[in-house]
mmCIF file of C-alpha atoms and ligand atoms in Angstrom:
data_model
loop_
_atom_site.group_PDB
_atom_site.id
_atom_site.type_symbol
_atom_site.label_atom_id
_atom_site.label_comp_id
_atom_site.label_asym_id
_atom_site.label_seq_id
_atom_site.Cartn_x
_atom_site.Cartn_y
_atom_site.Cartn_z
ATOM 1 C CA MET A 1 -5.215 27.371 -18.233
ATOM 2 C CA LEU A 2 -3.807 24.709 -15.905
ATOM 3 C CA THR A 3 -5.763 21.418 -15.803
ATOM 4 C CA ILE A 4 -5.332 19.031 -12.868
ATOM 5 C CA TYR A 5 -6.408 15.435 -13.494
ATOM 6 C CA GLY A 6 -7.161 13.491 -10.319
ATOM 7 C CA VAL A 7 -9.481 13.393 -7.336
ATOM 8 C CA TYR A 8 -8.555 15.251 -4.159
ATOM 9 C CA ARG A 9 -8.325 11.893 -2.301
ATOM 10 C CA SER A 10 -5.071 11.042 -4.062
ATOM 11 C CA ARG A 11 -1.631 12.541 -4.609
ATOM 12 C CA ALA A 12 -3.440 15.161 -6.707
ATOM 13 C CA SER A 13 -4.082 16.895 -3.341
ATOM 14 C CA ARG A 14 -0.506 18.224 -3.628
ATOM 15 C CA ASN A 15 -1.182 19.899 -6.929
ATOM 16 C CA TYR A 16 -4.528 21.339 -5.772
ATOM 17 C CA TRP A 17 -2.825 22.745 -2.654
ATOM 18 C CA MET A 18 -0.045 24.210 -4.835
ATOM 19 C CA ALA A 19 -2.509 25.837 -7.244
ATOM 20 C CA GLY A 20 -4.292 27.331 -4.212
ATOM 21 C CA GLU A 21 -1.021 28.712 -2.809
ATOM 22 C CA LEU A 22 -0.196 30.283 -6.171
ATOM 23 C CA GLY A 23 -3.698 31.686 -6.547
ATOM 24 C CA ILE A 24 -3.882 30.566 -10.176
ATOM 25 C CA PRO A 25 -7.089 29.526 -11.935
ATOM 26 C CA PHE A 26 -7.310 25.864 -12.860
ATOM 27 C CA LYS A 27 -9.694 23.273 -14.227
ATOM 28 C CA SER A 28 -10.190 20.066 -12.243
ATOM 29 C CA VAL A 29 -10.890 16.744 -13.980
ATOM 30 C CA PRO A 30 -11.786 14.346 -11.137
ATOM 31 C CA VAL A 31 -10.145 11.146 -12.394
ATOM 32 C CA LYS A 32 -10.656 8.427 -9.772
ATOM 33 C CA GLN A 33 -8.381 5.477 -8.912
ATOM 34 C CA ALA A 34 -9.627 2.431 -10.870
ATOM 35 C CA TYR A 35 -9.172 0.166 -7.838
ATOM 36 C CA ARG A 36 -11.849 2.136 -5.999
ATOM 37 C CA LEU A 37 -14.486 1.141 -8.554
ATOM 38 C CA ALA A 38 -16.271 -2.219 -8.898
ATOM 39 C CA ASP A 39 -16.037 -2.083 -12.692
ATOM 40 C CA PRO A 40 -13.812 0.731 -13.934
ATOM 41 C CA LEU A 41 -14.534 -0.144 -17.560
ATOM 42 C CA ALA A 42 -18.354 -0.162 -17.220
ATOM 43 C CA HIS A 43 -20.009 2.210 -19.682
ATOM 44 C CA ASP A 44 -21.369 4.330 -16.813
ATOM 45 C CA ALA A 45 -18.183 4.266 -14.702
ATOM 46 C CA PRO A 46 -16.834 7.695 -13.747
ATOM 47 C CA ILE A 47 -13.625 8.725 -15.470
ATOM 48 C CA ASN A 48 -10.862 6.735 -13.810
ATOM 49 C CA THR A 49 -7.241 5.676 -14.193
ATOM 50 C CA ARG A 50 -8.225 2.954 -16.701
ATOM 51 C CA SER A 51 -10.450 5.181 -18.858
ATOM 52 C CA ALA A 52 -9.204 5.547 -22.420
ATOM 53 C CA SER A 53 -9.600 9.324 -22.224
ATOM 54 C CA PHE A 54 -7.265 9.464 -19.213
ATOM 55 C CA LEU A 55 -4.773 6.926 -20.594
ATOM 56 C CA ALA A 56 -4.403 9.294 -23.541
ATOM 57 C CA ILE A 57 -3.103 11.860 -21.015
ATOM 58 C CA ASN A 58 -1.015 9.495 -18.855
ATOM 59 C CA PRO A 59 -0.457 6.033 -20.353
ATOM 60 C CA MET A 60 0.889 4.932 -16.937
ATOM 61 C CA GLY A 61 -2.687 5.187 -15.668
ATOM 62 C CA LEU A 62 -1.741 7.081 -12.512
ATOM 63 C CA ILE A 63 -3.024 10.329 -11.035
ATOM 64 C CA PRO A 64 -2.270 13.143 -10.817
ATOM 65 C CA ALA A 65 -1.381 14.515 -14.215
ATOM 66 C CA ILE A 66 -1.339 18.185 -15.073
ATOM 67 C CA GLU A 67 -1.586 19.938 -18.403
ATOM 68 C CA ASP A 68 -0.417 23.510 -18.748
ATOM 69 C CA ASP A 69 -0.232 25.312 -22.074
ATOM 70 C CA GLY A 70 0.032 21.958 -23.875
ATOM 71 C CA LEU A 71 2.711 20.563 -21.544
ATOM 72 C CA VAL A 72 1.705 17.340 -19.766
ATOM 73 C CA LEU A 73 3.492 16.299 -16.545
ATOM 74 C CA THR A 74 2.680 13.171 -14.569
ATOM 75 C CA GLU A 75 4.693 13.123 -11.329
ATOM 76 C CA SER A 76 2.920 14.920 -8.492
ATOM 77 C CA LEU A 77 6.025 16.365 -6.835
ATOM 78 C CA ALA A 78 7.686 17.329 -10.129
ATOM 79 C CA ASN A 79 4.404 18.934 -11.162
ATOM 80 C CA ASN A 80 4.732 21.243 -8.165
ATOM 81 C CA LEU A 81 8.373 22.099 -8.877
ATOM 82 C CA TYR A 82 7.315 23.057 -12.401
ATOM 83 C CA LEU A 83 4.370 25.150 -11.176
ATOM 84 C CA ALA A 84 6.649 26.975 -8.735
ATOM 85 C CA ARG A 85 9.159 27.816 -11.479
ATOM 86 C CA LYS A 86 6.473 28.802 -13.952
ATOM 87 C CA TYR A 87 4.309 30.968 -11.719
ATOM 88 C CA GLY A 88 7.047 32.279 -9.394
ATOM 89 C CA GLY A 89 6.533 34.177 -6.157
ATOM 90 C CA PRO A 90 7.815 33.215 -2.694
ATOM 91 C CA LEU A 91 7.161 29.490 -3.156
ATOM 92 C CA ALA A 92 9.568 29.340 -6.086
ATOM 93 C CA PRO A 93 13.372 29.102 -5.948
ATOM 94 C CA ALA A 94 14.982 32.551 -5.807
ATOM 95 C CA ASP A 95 18.183 31.318 -7.489
ATOM 96 C CA ILE A 96 19.936 28.241 -8.849
ATOM 97 C CA ARG A 97 21.151 27.186 -5.370
ATOM 98 C CA GLU A 98 17.621 27.186 -3.997
ATOM 99 C CA GLU A 99 16.441 25.305 -7.079
ATOM 100 C CA GLY A 100 19.060 22.650 -6.394
ATOM 101 C CA LEU A 101 18.032 22.365 -2.755
ATOM 102 C CA MET A 102 14.305 22.198 -3.552
ATOM 103 C CA GLY A 103 14.907 19.424 -6.076
ATOM 104 C CA ASN A 104 17.169 17.603 -3.632
ATOM 105 C CA TRP A 105 14.671 17.722 -0.760
ATOM 106 C CA THR A 106 11.819 16.712 -3.059
ATOM 107 C CA MET A 107 13.733 13.707 -4.417
ATOM 108 C CA TRP A 108 14.662 12.767 -0.855
ATOM 109 C CA ALA A 109 10.994 12.818 0.160
ATOM 110 C CA ALA A 110 9.958 10.788 -2.886
ATOM 111 C CA THR A 111 12.599 8.101 -2.501
ATOM 112 C CA GLU A 112 13.456 7.906 1.209
ATOM 113 C CA VAL A 113 10.152 8.816 2.872
ATOM 114 C CA GLU A 114 7.166 8.260 0.612
ATOM 115 C CA PRO A 115 7.508 4.474 0.060
ATOM 116 C CA HIS A 116 7.304 3.900 3.846
ATOM 117 C CA ALA A 117 4.741 6.630 4.576
ATOM 118 C CA VAL A 118 2.451 5.323 1.820
ATOM 119 C CA ARG A 119 2.562 1.841 3.345
ATOM 120 C CA ILE A 120 1.195 3.349 6.562
ATOM 121 C CA ILE A 121 -1.659 5.294 4.979
ATOM 122 C CA LEU A 122 -2.676 2.411 2.715
ATOM 123 C CA THR A 123 -2.857 0.091 5.740
ATOM 124 C CA TYR A 124 -5.112 2.565 7.565
ATOM 125 C CA ASP A 125 -7.205 3.246 4.438
ATOM 126 C CA ALA A 126 -7.786 -0.501 4.141
ATOM 127 C CA GLY A 127 -8.785 -0.620 7.825
ATOM 128 C CA THR A 128 -6.255 -3.408 8.471
ATOM 129 C CA GLU A 129 -4.010 -1.566 10.944
ATOM 130 C CA ASN A 130 -5.126 -3.824 13.827
ATOM 131 C CA THR A 131 -4.580 -7.134 12.038
ATOM 132 C CA ASP A 132 -1.285 -8.985 12.600
ATOM 133 C CA ASP A 133 -0.275 -8.298 9.007
ATOM 134 C CA GLY A 134 -1.271 -4.611 9.239
ATOM 135 C CA LYS A 135 0.592 -4.113 12.527
ATOM 136 C CA ALA A 136 3.717 -5.718 11.056
ATOM 137 C CA LYS A 137 3.559 -3.482 7.970
ATOM 138 C CA VAL A 138 3.152 -0.331 10.066
ATOM 139 C CA THR A 139 5.945 -1.310 12.475
ATOM 140 C CA THR A 140 8.329 -1.977 9.580
ATOM 141 C CA ALA A 141 7.437 1.372 7.978
ATOM 142 C CA VAL A 142 7.821 3.315 11.242
ATOM 143 C CA THR A 143 11.215 1.722 11.871
ATOM 144 C CA ALA A 144 12.337 2.607 8.344
ATOM 145 C CA LEU A 145 11.128 6.195 8.795
ATOM 146 C CA GLY A 146 13.132 6.747 11.983
ATOM 147 C CA LYS A 147 16.286 7.775 10.126
ATOM 148 C CA ALA A 148 14.449 10.238 7.841
ATOM 149 C CA PHE A 149 12.582 11.813 10.775
ATOM 150 C CA ALA A 150 15.848 12.219 12.702
ATOM 151 C CA PHE A 151 17.505 13.751 9.632
ATOM 152 C CA LEU A 152 14.702 16.300 9.174
ATOM 153 C CA GLU A 153 14.571 17.017 12.920
ATOM 154 C CA ASN A 154 18.249 17.901 12.782
ATOM 155 C CA HIS A 155 17.773 20.069 9.672
ATOM 156 C CA LEU A 156 14.996 22.021 11.399
ATOM 157 C CA GLU A 157 17.266 22.984 14.308
ATOM 158 C CA GLY A 158 17.187 26.804 14.311
ATOM 159 C CA ARG A 159 15.015 27.084 11.206
ATOM 160 C CA ASP A 160 11.283 27.061 10.472
ATOM 161 C CA HIS A 161 11.387 26.027 6.821
ATOM 162 C CA ILE A 162 13.118 23.516 4.567
ATOM 163 C CA VAL A 163 14.813 25.976 2.180
ATOM 164 C CA GLY A 164 15.300 29.705 2.809
ATOM 165 C CA GLU A 165 13.392 31.595 5.463
ATOM 166 C CA ARG A 166 9.922 31.248 3.986
ATOM 167 C CA PHE A 167 7.338 28.617 3.041
ATOM 168 C CA THR A 168 8.286 27.182 -0.364
ATOM 169 C CA VAL A 169 7.390 24.346 -2.691
ATOM 170 C CA ALA A 170 9.924 22.245 -0.766
ATOM 171 C CA ASP A 171 7.848 22.583 2.421
ATOM 172 C CA LEU A 172 4.648 21.786 0.529
ATOM 173 C CA ASN A 173 6.092 18.711 -1.196
ATOM 174 C CA LEU A 174 7.566 17.304 2.017
ATOM 175 C CA ALA A 175 4.471 18.142 4.073
ATOM 176 C CA GLU A 176 2.275 16.140 1.723
ATOM 177 C CA VAL A 177 4.574 13.116 1.998
ATOM 178 C CA PHE A 178 4.908 13.335 5.805
ATOM 179 C CA ARG A 179 1.099 13.677 6.096
ATOM 180 C CA TYR A 180 0.808 10.006 5.156
ATOM 181 C CA ALA A 181 2.527 9.038 8.431
ATOM 182 C CA MET A 182 0.389 11.236 10.697
ATOM 183 C CA SER A 183 -1.409 8.316 12.322
ATOM 184 C CA GLN A 184 1.932 7.523 14.006
ATOM 185 C CA THR A 185 1.688 10.140 16.741
ATOM 186 C CA GLU A 186 4.513 8.613 18.770
ATOM 187 C CA LEU A 187 6.893 9.042 15.827
ATOM 188 C CA PHE A 188 6.003 12.736 15.632
ATOM 189 C CA ASP A 189 6.212 13.153 19.425
ATOM 190 C CA ARG A 190 9.785 11.844 19.282
ATOM 191 C CA HIS A 191 10.565 14.525 16.650
ATOM 192 C CA PRO A 192 8.976 17.739 17.979
ATOM 193 C CA LYS A 193 10.497 20.041 15.354
ATOM 194 C CA VAL A 194 9.110 17.893 12.531
ATOM 195 C CA LYS A 195 5.736 17.882 14.289
ATOM 196 C CA ALA A 196 5.722 21.682 14.722
ATOM 197 C CA TRP A 197 6.894 22.249 11.116
ATOM 198 C CA LEU A 198 4.114 20.030 9.719
ATOM 199 C CA GLY A 199 1.605 21.853 11.917
ATOM 200 C CA ARG A 200 2.786 25.191 10.493
ATOM 201 C CA CYS A 201 2.469 23.913 6.921
ATOM 202 C CA GLN A 202 -1.011 22.567 7.574
ATOM 203 C CA SER A 203 -2.199 25.807 9.186
ATOM 204 C CA ARG A 204 -1.917 27.603 5.844
ATOM 205 C CA PRO A 205 -5.265 28.736 4.372
ATOM 206 C CA ALA A 206 -4.556 27.030 1.020
ATOM 207 C CA PHE A 207 -3.956 23.686 2.745
ATOM 208 C CA LYS A 208 -7.161 24.029 4.751
ATOM 209 C CA ALA A 209 -9.123 24.998 1.631
ATOM 210 C CA MET A 210 -7.784 21.938 -0.207
ATOM 211 C CA MET A 211 -8.653 19.644 2.716
ATOM 212 C CA LYS A 212 -12.157 21.114 2.885
ATOM 213 C CA VAL A 213 -12.860 20.188 -0.731
ATOM 214 C CA ARG A 214 -11.245 16.778 -0.130
ATOM 215 C CA SER A 215 -13.536 16.083 2.829
ATOM 216 C CA THR A 216 -16.648 16.705 0.749
ATOM 217 C CA GLU A 217 -15.526 14.506 -2.138
ATOM 218 C CA ALA A 218 -17.566 11.343 -2.724
ATOM 219 C CA GLU A 219 -16.035 8.071 -1.423
HETATM 220 N N1 GSH B 301 4.852 8.740 -8.435
HETATM 221 C C1 GSH B 301 3.492 9.073 -8.780
HETATM 222 C C2 GSH B 301 2.571 8.057 -8.107
HETATM 223 C C3 GSH B 301 1.139 8.229 -8.578
HETATM 224 C C4 GSH B 301 0.207 7.207 -7.959
HETATM 225 O O1 GSH B 301 0.605 6.137 -7.488
HETATM 226 N N2 GSH B 301 -1.089 7.562 -7.962
HETATM 227 C C5 GSH B 301 -2.120 6.696 -7.427
HETATM 228 C C6 GSH B 301 -3.117 7.521 -6.611
HETATM 229 S S1 GSH B 301 -2.368 8.437 -5.283
HETATM 230 C C7 GSH B 301 -2.933 6.108 -8.578
HETATM 231 O O2 GSH B 301 -3.144 6.777 -9.560
HETATM 232 N N3 GSH B 301 -3.425 4.887 -8.444
HETATM 233 C C8 GSH B 301 -4.339 4.384 -9.425
HETATM 234 C C9 GSH B 301 -4.220 2.982 -9.730
HETATM 235 O O3 GSH B 301 -3.296 2.336 -9.188
HETATM 236 O O4 GSH B 301 -5.041 2.517 -10.518
HETATM 237 C C10 GSH B 301 3.192 10.512 -8.316
HETATM 238 O O5 GSH B 301 3.713 10.919 -7.264
HETATM 239 O O6 GSH B 301 2.475 11.236 -8.992
#
């Protein structure tokens, strides 16, 4: 059975959403980020990214990791590409061309979008978005994201999805990266097709179910 290591309030959300879309059973091991704990190595600390038992799974000490039939993978977006290929169905590539496109879009999101989008969400998570430093970080990130938003806006001209004419792992992977920039409503208003596409992705029952669990997770 698939095991997902990581709390829902982390990039593990992507893998939980994916497992929900696929309708596959899975076991959840709620590994928490060490930086969220006062003393991650305390004997009574919950399992976290510095716990020996987790480092045995991912020596990088980062969540999520997945384990499936003895195979361990440790990159959230690659985990989803693997799950799509393994479990198939409409989310998976139908042929080698689609597989190429899904990998391309996922790598684009990871390298061109996520570094900037993460800076935004981390600033808001820290509650520093109204400090001079926080405002500067967010402004820099929003400026950097302009090109990627314009690129995706153009791609979505005349289409509802990233690859093919259906919701796929490419939509899911990109939607989870773009979610980190959602506080920037003006950026989305300037790119109405990106805004509508993200809304469609987030209206899916499996996304809502994942977010429901996430909202009940302990701080
Ligand atoms: N490229 C990795 C990044 C993983 C990552 O940075 N995870 C964060 C949580 S979202 C983490 O584990 N942080 C724990 C720590 O820094 O101790 C992926 O996408 O899976």
